[in-house]
């Protein structure tokens, strides 16, 4: 590996760390401000199913969390799966995130149970869906290998798309996963046409 290749990889890793670190810093700052300044009032900006004002939550819900425990539970999977989404191309992260936010947000808005739906877990399940199905849609060795690795380490999360616990937006998980699957198909098609 040449010195230029090493520098290029180092630059790419730094970019990826900046993107993921920036997102995590943003949601942690928002949660602390919400907790100590607004006393949880920002959570009302989440997705409220079948209410017109609840549509704003499609944009805001992934950045809001019920409490610090909720946020801590989402931080490590977001970092891990988010980085794996970036592994082949950093730009995939933005495409998968956007598609997942829209699909999960609309799915929850249309079919979600009453209440306010918040948290980054819908996006995390989108990353899971993308990574598990990327190998199927792209049909190349690196993508298939990555899908198998993610399936081995994170495949147990798939049960989160089923209603299991009151207060957990399984609808967000389900539609997030479907959004990630859609993103895997869309990106695979785009790469085949390039």
mmCIF file with all atom_site columns, C-alpha atoms in Angstrom:
data_model
loop_
_atom_site.group_PDB
_atom_site.id
_atom_site.type_symbol
_atom_site.label_atom_id
_atom_site.label_alt_id
_atom_site.label_comp_id
_atom_site.label_asym_id
_atom_site.label_entity_id
_atom_site.label_seq_id
_atom_site.pdbx_PDB_ins_code
_atom_site.Cartn_x
_atom_site.Cartn_y
_atom_site.Cartn_z
_atom_site.occupancy
_atom_site.B_iso_or_equiv
_atom_site.pdbx_formal_charge
_atom_site.auth_seq_id
_atom_site.auth_comp_id
_atom_site.auth_asym_id
_atom_site.auth_atom_id
_atom_site.pdbx_PDB_model_num
ATOM 1   C CA . UNK A 1 1   ? 0.000   0.000   0.000   1.00 0.00 ? 1   UNK A CA 1
ATOM 2   C CA . UNK A 1 2   ? 1.430   3.321   -1.031  1.00 0.00 ? 2   UNK A CA 1
ATOM 3   C CA . UNK A 1 3   ? 1.804   6.344   1.206   1.00 0.00 ? 3   UNK A CA 1
ATOM 4   C CA . UNK A 1 4   ? -0.927  8.150   -0.761  1.00 0.00 ? 4   UNK A CA 1
ATOM 5   C CA . UNK A 1 5   ? -3.305  5.214   -0.222  1.00 0.00 ? 5   UNK A CA 1
ATOM 6   C CA . UNK A 1 6   ? -2.598  5.292   3.505   1.00 0.00 ? 6   UNK A CA 1
ATOM 7   C CA . UNK A 1 7   ? -3.250  9.034   3.633   1.00 0.00 ? 7   UNK A CA 1
ATOM 8   C CA . UNK A 1 8   ? -6.482  8.605   1.661   1.00 0.00 ? 8   UNK A CA 1
ATOM 9   C CA . UNK A 1 9   ? -7.732  5.888   4.039   1.00 0.00 ? 9   UNK A CA 1
ATOM 10  C CA . UNK A 1 10  ? -6.785  8.012   7.045   1.00 0.00 ? 10  UNK A CA 1
ATOM 11  C CA . UNK A 1 11  ? -8.684  10.996  5.583   1.00 0.00 ? 11  UNK A CA 1
ATOM 12  C CA . UNK A 1 12  ? -11.733 8.837   4.919   1.00 0.00 ? 12  UNK A CA 1
ATOM 13  C CA . UNK A 1 13  ? -11.703 7.425   8.462   1.00 0.00 ? 13  UNK A CA 1
ATOM 14  C CA . UNK A 1 14  ? -11.389 10.932  9.857   1.00 0.00 ? 14  UNK A CA 1
ATOM 15  C CA . UNK A 1 15  ? -14.366 12.065  7.764   1.00 0.00 ? 15  UNK A CA 1
ATOM 16  C CA . UNK A 1 16  ? -16.416 9.097   8.953   1.00 0.00 ? 16  UNK A CA 1
ATOM 17  C CA . UNK A 1 17  ? -15.499 9.742   12.594  1.00 0.00 ? 17  UNK A CA 1
ATOM 18  C CA . UNK A 1 18  ? -16.437 13.411  12.203  1.00 0.00 ? 18  UNK A CA 1
ATOM 19  C CA . UNK A 1 19  ? -19.841 12.562  10.713  1.00 0.00 ? 19  UNK A CA 1
ATOM 20  C CA . UNK A 1 20  ? -20.715 9.934   13.322  1.00 0.00 ? 20  UNK A CA 1
ATOM 21  C CA . UNK A 1 21  ? -19.229 11.959  16.173  1.00 0.00 ? 21  UNK A CA 1
ATOM 22  C CA . UNK A 1 22  ? -21.132 15.045  15.058  1.00 0.00 ? 22  UNK A CA 1
ATOM 23  C CA . UNK A 1 23  ? -24.432 13.199  14.996  1.00 0.00 ? 23  UNK A CA 1
ATOM 24  C CA . UNK A 1 24  ? -23.837 11.634  18.414  1.00 0.00 ? 24  UNK A CA 1
ATOM 25  C CA . UNK A 1 25  ? -22.746 14.992  19.870  1.00 0.00 ? 25  UNK A CA 1
ATOM 26  C CA . UNK A 1 26  ? -25.889 16.619  18.466  1.00 0.00 ? 26  UNK A CA 1
ATOM 27  C CA . UNK A 1 27  ? -28.311 14.085  19.959  1.00 0.00 ? 27  UNK A CA 1
ATOM 28  C CA . UNK A 1 28  ? -26.515 14.101  23.316  1.00 0.00 ? 28  UNK A CA 1
ATOM 29  C CA . UNK A 1 29  ? -26.539 17.914  23.479  1.00 0.00 ? 29  UNK A CA 1
ATOM 30  C CA . UNK A 1 30  ? -30.214 17.970  22.488  1.00 0.00 ? 30  UNK A CA 1
ATOM 31  C CA . UNK A 1 31  ? -31.100 15.427  25.167  1.00 0.00 ? 31  UNK A CA 1
ATOM 32  C CA . UNK A 1 32  ? -29.195 17.294  27.874  1.00 0.00 ? 32  UNK A CA 1
ATOM 33  C CA . UNK A 1 33  ? -30.779 20.607  26.868  1.00 0.00 ? 33  UNK A CA 1
ATOM 34  C CA . UNK A 1 34  ? -34.203 18.960  26.753  1.00 0.00 ? 34  UNK A CA 1
ATOM 35  C CA . UNK A 1 35  ? -33.651 17.347  30.146  1.00 0.00 ? 35  UNK A CA 1
ATOM 36  C CA . UNK A 1 36  ? -32.237 20.328  32.025  1.00 0.00 ? 36  UNK A CA 1
ATOM 37  C CA . UNK A 1 37  ? -33.729 23.323  30.201  1.00 0.00 ? 37  UNK A CA 1
ATOM 38  C CA . UNK A 1 38  ? -37.001 22.201  28.627  1.00 0.00 ? 38  UNK A CA 1
ATOM 39  C CA . UNK A 1 39  ? -37.843 19.382  31.090  1.00 0.00 ? 39  UNK A CA 1
ATOM 40  C CA . UNK A 1 40  ? -38.689 16.950  28.276  1.00 0.00 ? 40  UNK A CA 1
ATOM 41  C CA . UNK A 1 41  ? -40.869 19.361  26.279  1.00 0.00 ? 41  UNK A CA 1
ATOM 42  C CA . UNK A 1 42  ? -38.859 18.857  23.066  1.00 0.00 ? 42  UNK A CA 1
ATOM 43  C CA . UNK A 1 43  ? -40.150 15.287  22.869  1.00 0.00 ? 43  UNK A CA 1
ATOM 44  C CA . UNK A 1 44  ? -43.498 16.684  21.713  1.00 0.00 ? 44  UNK A CA 1
ATOM 45  C CA . UNK A 1 45  ? -41.753 17.239  18.356  1.00 0.00 ? 45  UNK A CA 1
ATOM 46  C CA . UNK A 1 46  ? -41.729 13.498  17.731  1.00 0.00 ? 46  UNK A CA 1
ATOM 47  C CA . UNK A 1 47  ? -44.020 11.663  15.340  1.00 0.00 ? 47  UNK A CA 1
ATOM 48  C CA . UNK A 1 48  ? -47.660 11.789  16.391  1.00 0.00 ? 48  UNK A CA 1
ATOM 49  C CA . UNK A 1 49  ? -49.570 9.291   14.231  1.00 0.00 ? 49  UNK A CA 1
ATOM 50  C CA . UNK A 1 50  ? -52.335 10.622  11.993  1.00 0.00 ? 50  UNK A CA 1
ATOM 51  C CA . UNK A 1 51  ? -52.051 14.215  13.254  1.00 0.00 ? 51  UNK A CA 1
ATOM 52  C CA . UNK A 1 52  ? -50.915 16.812  10.716  1.00 0.00 ? 52  UNK A CA 1
ATOM 53  C CA . UNK A 1 53  ? -48.605 18.486  13.250  1.00 0.00 ? 53  UNK A CA 1
ATOM 54  C CA . UNK A 1 54  ? -47.150 15.036  13.938  1.00 0.00 ? 54  UNK A CA 1
ATOM 55  C CA . UNK A 1 55  ? -45.579 14.983  10.478  1.00 0.00 ? 55  UNK A CA 1
ATOM 56  C CA . UNK A 1 56  ? -42.815 17.295  11.737  1.00 0.00 ? 56  UNK A CA 1
ATOM 57  C CA . UNK A 1 57  ? -41.597 14.333  13.753  1.00 0.00 ? 57  UNK A CA 1
ATOM 58  C CA . UNK A 1 58  ? -40.364 12.650  10.573  1.00 0.00 ? 58  UNK A CA 1
ATOM 59  C CA . UNK A 1 59  ? -37.497 15.129  10.661  1.00 0.00 ? 59  UNK A CA 1
ATOM 60  C CA . UNK A 1 60  ? -37.102 15.557  14.432  1.00 0.00 ? 60  UNK A CA 1
ATOM 61  C CA . UNK A 1 61  ? -37.880 12.158  16.009  1.00 0.00 ? 61  UNK A CA 1
ATOM 62  C CA . UNK A 1 62  ? -34.456 10.522  15.368  1.00 0.00 ? 62  UNK A CA 1
ATOM 63  C CA . UNK A 1 63  ? -32.772 13.343  17.296  1.00 0.00 ? 63  UNK A CA 1
ATOM 64  C CA . UNK A 1 64  ? -35.030 13.117  20.377  1.00 0.00 ? 64  UNK A CA 1
ATOM 65  C CA . UNK A 1 65  ? -34.963 10.564  23.196  1.00 0.00 ? 65  UNK A CA 1
ATOM 66  C CA . UNK A 1 66  ? -37.118 9.859   26.218  1.00 0.00 ? 66  UNK A CA 1
ATOM 67  C CA . UNK A 1 67  ? -34.248 9.915   28.699  1.00 0.00 ? 67  UNK A CA 1
ATOM 68  C CA . UNK A 1 68  ? -30.521 9.266   29.040  1.00 0.00 ? 68  UNK A CA 1
ATOM 69  C CA . UNK A 1 69  ? -31.007 5.493   29.274  1.00 0.00 ? 69  UNK A CA 1
ATOM 70  C CA . UNK A 1 70  ? -32.896 5.541   25.965  1.00 0.00 ? 70  UNK A CA 1
ATOM 71  C CA . UNK A 1 71  ? -30.134 7.623   24.401  1.00 0.00 ? 71  UNK A CA 1
ATOM 72  C CA . UNK A 1 72  ? -27.348 5.397   25.773  1.00 0.00 ? 72  UNK A CA 1
ATOM 73  C CA . UNK A 1 73  ? -29.117 2.313   24.401  1.00 0.00 ? 73  UNK A CA 1
ATOM 74  C CA . UNK A 1 74  ? -29.111 3.879   20.923  1.00 0.00 ? 74  UNK A CA 1
ATOM 75  C CA . UNK A 1 75  ? -25.597 5.351   20.918  1.00 0.00 ? 75  UNK A CA 1
ATOM 76  C CA . UNK A 1 76  ? -23.413 2.235   20.456  1.00 0.00 ? 76  UNK A CA 1
ATOM 77  C CA . UNK A 1 77  ? -25.606 0.508   17.820  1.00 0.00 ? 77  UNK A CA 1
ATOM 78  C CA . UNK A 1 78  ? -25.861 3.810   15.934  1.00 0.00 ? 78  UNK A CA 1
ATOM 79  C CA . UNK A 1 79  ? -22.076 4.220   15.916  1.00 0.00 ? 79  UNK A CA 1
ATOM 80  C CA . UNK A 1 80  ? -21.391 0.596   14.994  1.00 0.00 ? 80  UNK A CA 1
ATOM 81  C CA . UNK A 1 81  ? -24.031 0.083   12.324  1.00 0.00 ? 81  UNK A CA 1
ATOM 82  C CA . UNK A 1 82  ? -23.657 3.642   11.027  1.00 0.00 ? 82  UNK A CA 1
ATOM 83  C CA . UNK A 1 83  ? -19.951 3.065   10.470  1.00 0.00 ? 83  UNK A CA 1
ATOM 84  C CA . UNK A 1 84  ? -20.608 -0.271  8.755   1.00 0.00 ? 84  UNK A CA 1
ATOM 85  C CA . UNK A 1 85  ? -23.018 1.519   6.389   1.00 0.00 ? 85  UNK A CA 1
ATOM 86  C CA . UNK A 1 86  ? -20.145 3.901   5.527   1.00 0.00 ? 86  UNK A CA 1
ATOM 87  C CA . UNK A 1 87  ? -17.613 1.112   5.091   1.00 0.00 ? 87  UNK A CA 1
ATOM 88  C CA . UNK A 1 88  ? -17.842 0.847   1.307   1.00 0.00 ? 88  UNK A CA 1
ATOM 89  C CA . UNK A 1 89  ? -18.834 4.468   0.615   1.00 0.00 ? 89  UNK A CA 1
ATOM 90  C CA . UNK A 1 90  ? -19.271 7.261   3.122   1.00 0.00 ? 90  UNK A CA 1
ATOM 91  C CA . UNK A 1 91  ? -22.042 8.780   1.002   1.00 0.00 ? 91  UNK A CA 1
ATOM 92  C CA . UNK A 1 92  ? -24.162 5.650   1.556   1.00 0.00 ? 92  UNK A CA 1
ATOM 93  C CA . UNK A 1 93  ? -24.656 6.809   5.148   1.00 0.00 ? 93  UNK A CA 1
ATOM 94  C CA . UNK A 1 94  ? -26.547 9.940   4.081   1.00 0.00 ? 94  UNK A CA 1
ATOM 95  C CA . UNK A 1 95  ? -28.689 8.126   1.507   1.00 0.00 ? 95  UNK A CA 1
ATOM 96  C CA . UNK A 1 96  ? -29.613 5.296   3.886   1.00 0.00 ? 96  UNK A CA 1
ATOM 97  C CA . UNK A 1 97  ? -30.306 7.722   6.736   1.00 0.00 ? 97  UNK A CA 1
ATOM 98  C CA . UNK A 1 98  ? -32.574 9.901   4.571   1.00 0.00 ? 98  UNK A CA 1
ATOM 99  C CA . UNK A 1 99  ? -34.545 7.017   3.045   1.00 0.00 ? 99  UNK A CA 1
ATOM 100 C CA . UNK A 1 100 ? -34.929 5.374   6.447   1.00 0.00 ? 100 UNK A CA 1
ATOM 101 C CA . UNK A 1 101 ? -36.108 8.573   8.140   1.00 0.00 ? 101 UNK A CA 1
ATOM 102 C CA . UNK A 1 102 ? -38.771 9.150   5.475   1.00 0.00 ? 102 UNK A CA 1
ATOM 103 C CA . UNK A 1 103 ? -40.002 5.535   5.238   1.00 0.00 ? 103 UNK A CA 1
ATOM 104 C CA . UNK A 1 104 ? -40.008 4.928   8.996   1.00 0.00 ? 104 UNK A CA 1
ATOM 105 C CA . UNK A 1 105 ? -41.508 8.338   9.703   1.00 0.00 ? 105 UNK A CA 1
ATOM 106 C CA . UNK A 1 106 ? -44.352 7.955   7.227   1.00 0.00 ? 106 UNK A CA 1
ATOM 107 C CA . UNK A 1 107 ? -44.951 4.352   8.295   1.00 0.00 ? 107 UNK A CA 1
ATOM 108 C CA . UNK A 1 108 ? -45.210 5.336   11.945  1.00 0.00 ? 108 UNK A CA 1
ATOM 109 C CA . UNK A 1 109 ? -47.358 8.361   11.106  1.00 0.00 ? 109 UNK A CA 1
ATOM 110 C CA . UNK A 1 110 ? -49.777 6.221   9.094   1.00 0.00 ? 110 UNK A CA 1
ATOM 111 C CA . UNK A 1 111 ? -49.857 3.031   11.176  1.00 0.00 ? 111 UNK A CA 1
ATOM 112 C CA . UNK A 1 112 ? -48.274 3.798   14.553  1.00 0.00 ? 112 UNK A CA 1
ATOM 113 C CA . UNK A 1 113 ? -49.974 3.379   17.885  1.00 0.00 ? 113 UNK A CA 1
ATOM 114 C CA . UNK A 1 114 ? -51.236 6.542   19.620  1.00 0.00 ? 114 UNK A CA 1
ATOM 115 C CA . UNK A 1 115 ? -48.634 8.636   21.394  1.00 0.00 ? 115 UNK A CA 1
ATOM 116 C CA . UNK A 1 116 ? -45.388 10.359  20.498  1.00 0.00 ? 116 UNK A CA 1
ATOM 117 C CA . UNK A 1 117 ? -42.725 8.255   18.762  1.00 0.00 ? 117 UNK A CA 1
ATOM 118 C CA . UNK A 1 118 ? -39.108 9.375   19.251  1.00 0.00 ? 118 UNK A CA 1
ATOM 119 C CA . UNK A 1 119 ? -35.580 7.997   19.113  1.00 0.00 ? 119 UNK A CA 1
ATOM 120 C CA . UNK A 1 120 ? -32.825 6.998   16.733  1.00 0.00 ? 120 UNK A CA 1
ATOM 121 C CA . UNK A 1 121 ? -33.766 3.322   16.868  1.00 0.00 ? 121 UNK A CA 1
ATOM 122 C CA . UNK A 1 122 ? -35.837 3.550   13.661  1.00 0.00 ? 122 UNK A CA 1
ATOM 123 C CA . UNK A 1 123 ? -32.698 4.745   11.868  1.00 0.00 ? 123 UNK A CA 1
ATOM 124 C CA . UNK A 1 124 ? -30.631 2.019   13.570  1.00 0.00 ? 124 UNK A CA 1
ATOM 125 C CA . UNK A 1 125 ? -33.085 -0.608  12.295  1.00 0.00 ? 125 UNK A CA 1
ATOM 126 C CA . UNK A 1 126 ? -32.783 1.028   8.871   1.00 0.00 ? 126 UNK A CA 1
ATOM 127 C CA . UNK A 1 127 ? -29.027 0.513   9.001   1.00 0.00 ? 127 UNK A CA 1
ATOM 128 C CA . UNK A 1 128 ? -29.633 -3.094  10.046  1.00 0.00 ? 128 UNK A CA 1
ATOM 129 C CA . UNK A 1 129 ? -32.028 -3.685  7.143   1.00 0.00 ? 129 UNK A CA 1
ATOM 130 C CA . UNK A 1 130 ? -29.622 -2.047  4.712   1.00 0.00 ? 130 UNK A CA 1
ATOM 131 C CA . UNK A 1 131 ? -26.628 -4.049  5.905   1.00 0.00 ? 131 UNK A CA 1
ATOM 132 C CA . UNK A 1 132 ? -28.455 -7.389  6.019   1.00 0.00 ? 132 UNK A CA 1
ATOM 133 C CA . UNK A 1 133 ? -29.884 -6.979  2.509   1.00 0.00 ? 133 UNK A CA 1
ATOM 134 C CA . UNK A 1 134 ? -27.022 -5.156  0.818   1.00 0.00 ? 134 UNK A CA 1
ATOM 135 C CA . UNK A 1 135 ? -25.309 -8.439  -0.064  1.00 0.00 ? 135 UNK A CA 1
ATOM 136 C CA . UNK A 1 136 ? -28.501 -9.816  -1.588  1.00 0.00 ? 136 UNK A CA 1
ATOM 137 C CA . UNK A 1 137 ? -29.047 -6.780  -3.812  1.00 0.00 ? 137 UNK A CA 1
ATOM 138 C CA . UNK A 1 138 ? -25.422 -5.998  -4.742  1.00 0.00 ? 138 UNK A CA 1
ATOM 139 C CA . UNK A 1 139 ? -24.330 -9.631  -5.160  1.00 0.00 ? 139 UNK A CA 1
ATOM 140 C CA . UNK A 1 140 ? -20.632 -9.052  -4.662  1.00 0.00 ? 140 UNK A CA 1
ATOM 141 C CA . UNK A 1 141 ? -18.273 -10.757 -2.222  1.00 0.00 ? 141 UNK A CA 1
ATOM 142 C CA . UNK A 1 142 ? -17.556 -7.760  0.078   1.00 0.00 ? 142 UNK A CA 1
ATOM 143 C CA . UNK A 1 143 ? -21.271 -6.908  0.438   1.00 0.00 ? 143 UNK A CA 1
ATOM 144 C CA . UNK A 1 144 ? -22.297 -10.535 1.023   1.00 0.00 ? 144 UNK A CA 1
ATOM 145 C CA . UNK A 1 145 ? -19.511 -10.963 3.578   1.00 0.00 ? 145 UNK A CA 1
ATOM 146 C CA . UNK A 1 146 ? -20.576 -7.767  5.394   1.00 0.00 ? 146 UNK A CA 1
ATOM 147 C CA . UNK A 1 147 ? -24.223 -8.919  5.415   1.00 0.00 ? 147 UNK A CA 1
ATOM 148 C CA . UNK A 1 148 ? -23.177 -12.232 6.976   1.00 0.00 ? 148 UNK A CA 1
ATOM 149 C CA . UNK A 1 149 ? -21.036 -10.521 9.633   1.00 0.00 ? 149 UNK A CA 1
ATOM 150 C CA . UNK A 1 150 ? -23.838 -8.109  10.553  1.00 0.00 ? 150 UNK A CA 1
ATOM 151 C CA . UNK A 1 151 ? -26.325 -10.984 10.621  1.00 0.00 ? 151 UNK A CA 1
ATOM 152 C CA . UNK A 1 152 ? -24.082 -12.914 12.995  1.00 0.00 ? 152 UNK A CA 1
ATOM 153 C CA . UNK A 1 153 ? -23.471 -10.040 15.425  1.00 0.00 ? 153 UNK A CA 1
ATOM 154 C CA . UNK A 1 154 ? -26.718 -8.049  15.143  1.00 0.00 ? 154 UNK A CA 1
ATOM 155 C CA . UNK A 1 155 ? -29.242 -10.502 13.696  1.00 0.00 ? 155 UNK A CA 1
ATOM 156 C CA . UNK A 1 156 ? -30.936 -10.890 17.080  1.00 0.00 ? 156 UNK A CA 1
ATOM 157 C CA . UNK A 1 157 ? -32.142 -7.291  16.838  1.00 0.00 ? 157 UNK A CA 1
ATOM 158 C CA . UNK A 1 158 ? -34.586 -8.371  14.145  1.00 0.00 ? 158 UNK A CA 1
ATOM 159 C CA . UNK A 1 159 ? -37.058 -9.385  16.871  1.00 0.00 ? 159 UNK A CA 1
ATOM 160 C CA . UNK A 1 160 ? -37.416 -5.684  17.682  1.00 0.00 ? 160 UNK A CA 1
ATOM 161 C CA . UNK A 1 161 ? -39.729 -5.298  14.673  1.00 0.00 ? 161 UNK A CA 1
ATOM 162 C CA . UNK A 1 162 ? -42.412 -7.235  16.567  1.00 0.00 ? 162 UNK A CA 1
ATOM 163 C CA . UNK A 1 163 ? -44.623 -5.794  19.303  1.00 0.00 ? 163 UNK A CA 1
ATOM 164 C CA . UNK A 1 164 ? -42.972 -6.935  22.510  1.00 0.00 ? 164 UNK A CA 1
ATOM 165 C CA . UNK A 1 165 ? -42.914 -4.148  25.072  1.00 0.00 ? 165 UNK A CA 1
ATOM 166 C CA . UNK A 1 166 ? -45.265 -1.283  25.811  1.00 0.00 ? 166 UNK A CA 1
ATOM 167 C CA . UNK A 1 167 ? -43.620 2.078   25.210  1.00 0.00 ? 167 UNK A CA 1
ATOM 168 C CA . UNK A 1 168 ? -41.223 0.765   22.540  1.00 0.00 ? 168 UNK A CA 1
ATOM 169 C CA . UNK A 1 169 ? -42.082 1.872   19.001  1.00 0.00 ? 169 UNK A CA 1
ATOM 170 C CA . UNK A 1 170 ? -41.895 -1.471  17.266  1.00 0.00 ? 170 UNK A CA 1
ATOM 171 C CA . UNK A 1 171 ? -43.587 0.280   14.328  1.00 0.00 ? 171 UNK A CA 1
ATOM 172 C CA . UNK A 1 172 ? -40.576 2.583   14.065  1.00 0.00 ? 172 UNK A CA 1
ATOM 173 C CA . UNK A 1 173 ? -38.290 -0.446  14.111  1.00 0.00 ? 173 UNK A CA 1
ATOM 174 C CA . UNK A 1 174 ? -40.334 -2.275  11.470  1.00 0.00 ? 174 UNK A CA 1
ATOM 175 C CA . UNK A 1 175 ? -40.647 0.665   9.075   1.00 0.00 ? 175 UNK A CA 1
ATOM 176 C CA . UNK A 1 176 ? -37.020 1.634   9.725   1.00 0.00 ? 176 UNK A CA 1
ATOM 177 C CA . UNK A 1 177 ? -35.952 -1.871  8.708   1.00 0.00 ? 177 UNK A CA 1
ATOM 178 C CA . UNK A 1 178 ? -38.114 -1.655  5.580   1.00 0.00 ? 178 UNK A CA 1
ATOM 179 C CA . UNK A 1 179 ? -36.613 1.758   4.793   1.00 0.00 ? 179 UNK A CA 1
ATOM 180 C CA . UNK A 1 180 ? -33.120 0.287   5.064   1.00 0.00 ? 180 UNK A CA 1
ATOM 181 C CA . UNK A 1 181 ? -34.117 -2.585  2.775   1.00 0.00 ? 181 UNK A CA 1
ATOM 182 C CA . UNK A 1 182 ? -35.466 -0.081  0.245   1.00 0.00 ? 182 UNK A CA 1
ATOM 183 C CA . UNK A 1 183 ? -32.239 1.921   0.472   1.00 0.00 ? 183 UNK A CA 1
ATOM 184 C CA . UNK A 1 184 ? -30.200 -1.263  -0.158  1.00 0.00 ? 184 UNK A CA 1
ATOM 185 C CA . UNK A 1 185 ? -32.194 -1.946  -3.303  1.00 0.00 ? 185 UNK A CA 1
ATOM 186 C CA . UNK A 1 186 ? -32.033 1.671   -4.533  1.00 0.00 ? 186 UNK A CA 1
ATOM 187 C CA . UNK A 1 187 ? -28.285 1.986   -3.992  1.00 0.00 ? 187 UNK A CA 1
ATOM 188 C CA . UNK A 1 188 ? -27.593 -1.395  -5.600  1.00 0.00 ? 188 UNK A CA 1
ATOM 189 C CA . UNK A 1 189 ? -29.545 -0.360  -8.687  1.00 0.00 ? 189 UNK A CA 1
ATOM 190 C CA . UNK A 1 190 ? -27.722 2.981   -8.842  1.00 0.00 ? 190 UNK A CA 1
ATOM 191 C CA . UNK A 1 191 ? -24.341 1.250   -8.642  1.00 0.00 ? 191 UNK A CA 1
ATOM 192 C CA . UNK A 1 192 ? -25.322 -1.218  -11.387 1.00 0.00 ? 192 UNK A CA 1
ATOM 193 C CA . UNK A 1 193 ? -26.153 1.679   -13.735 1.00 0.00 ? 193 UNK A CA 1
ATOM 194 C CA . UNK A 1 194 ? -22.883 3.512   -13.096 1.00 0.00 ? 194 UNK A CA 1
#
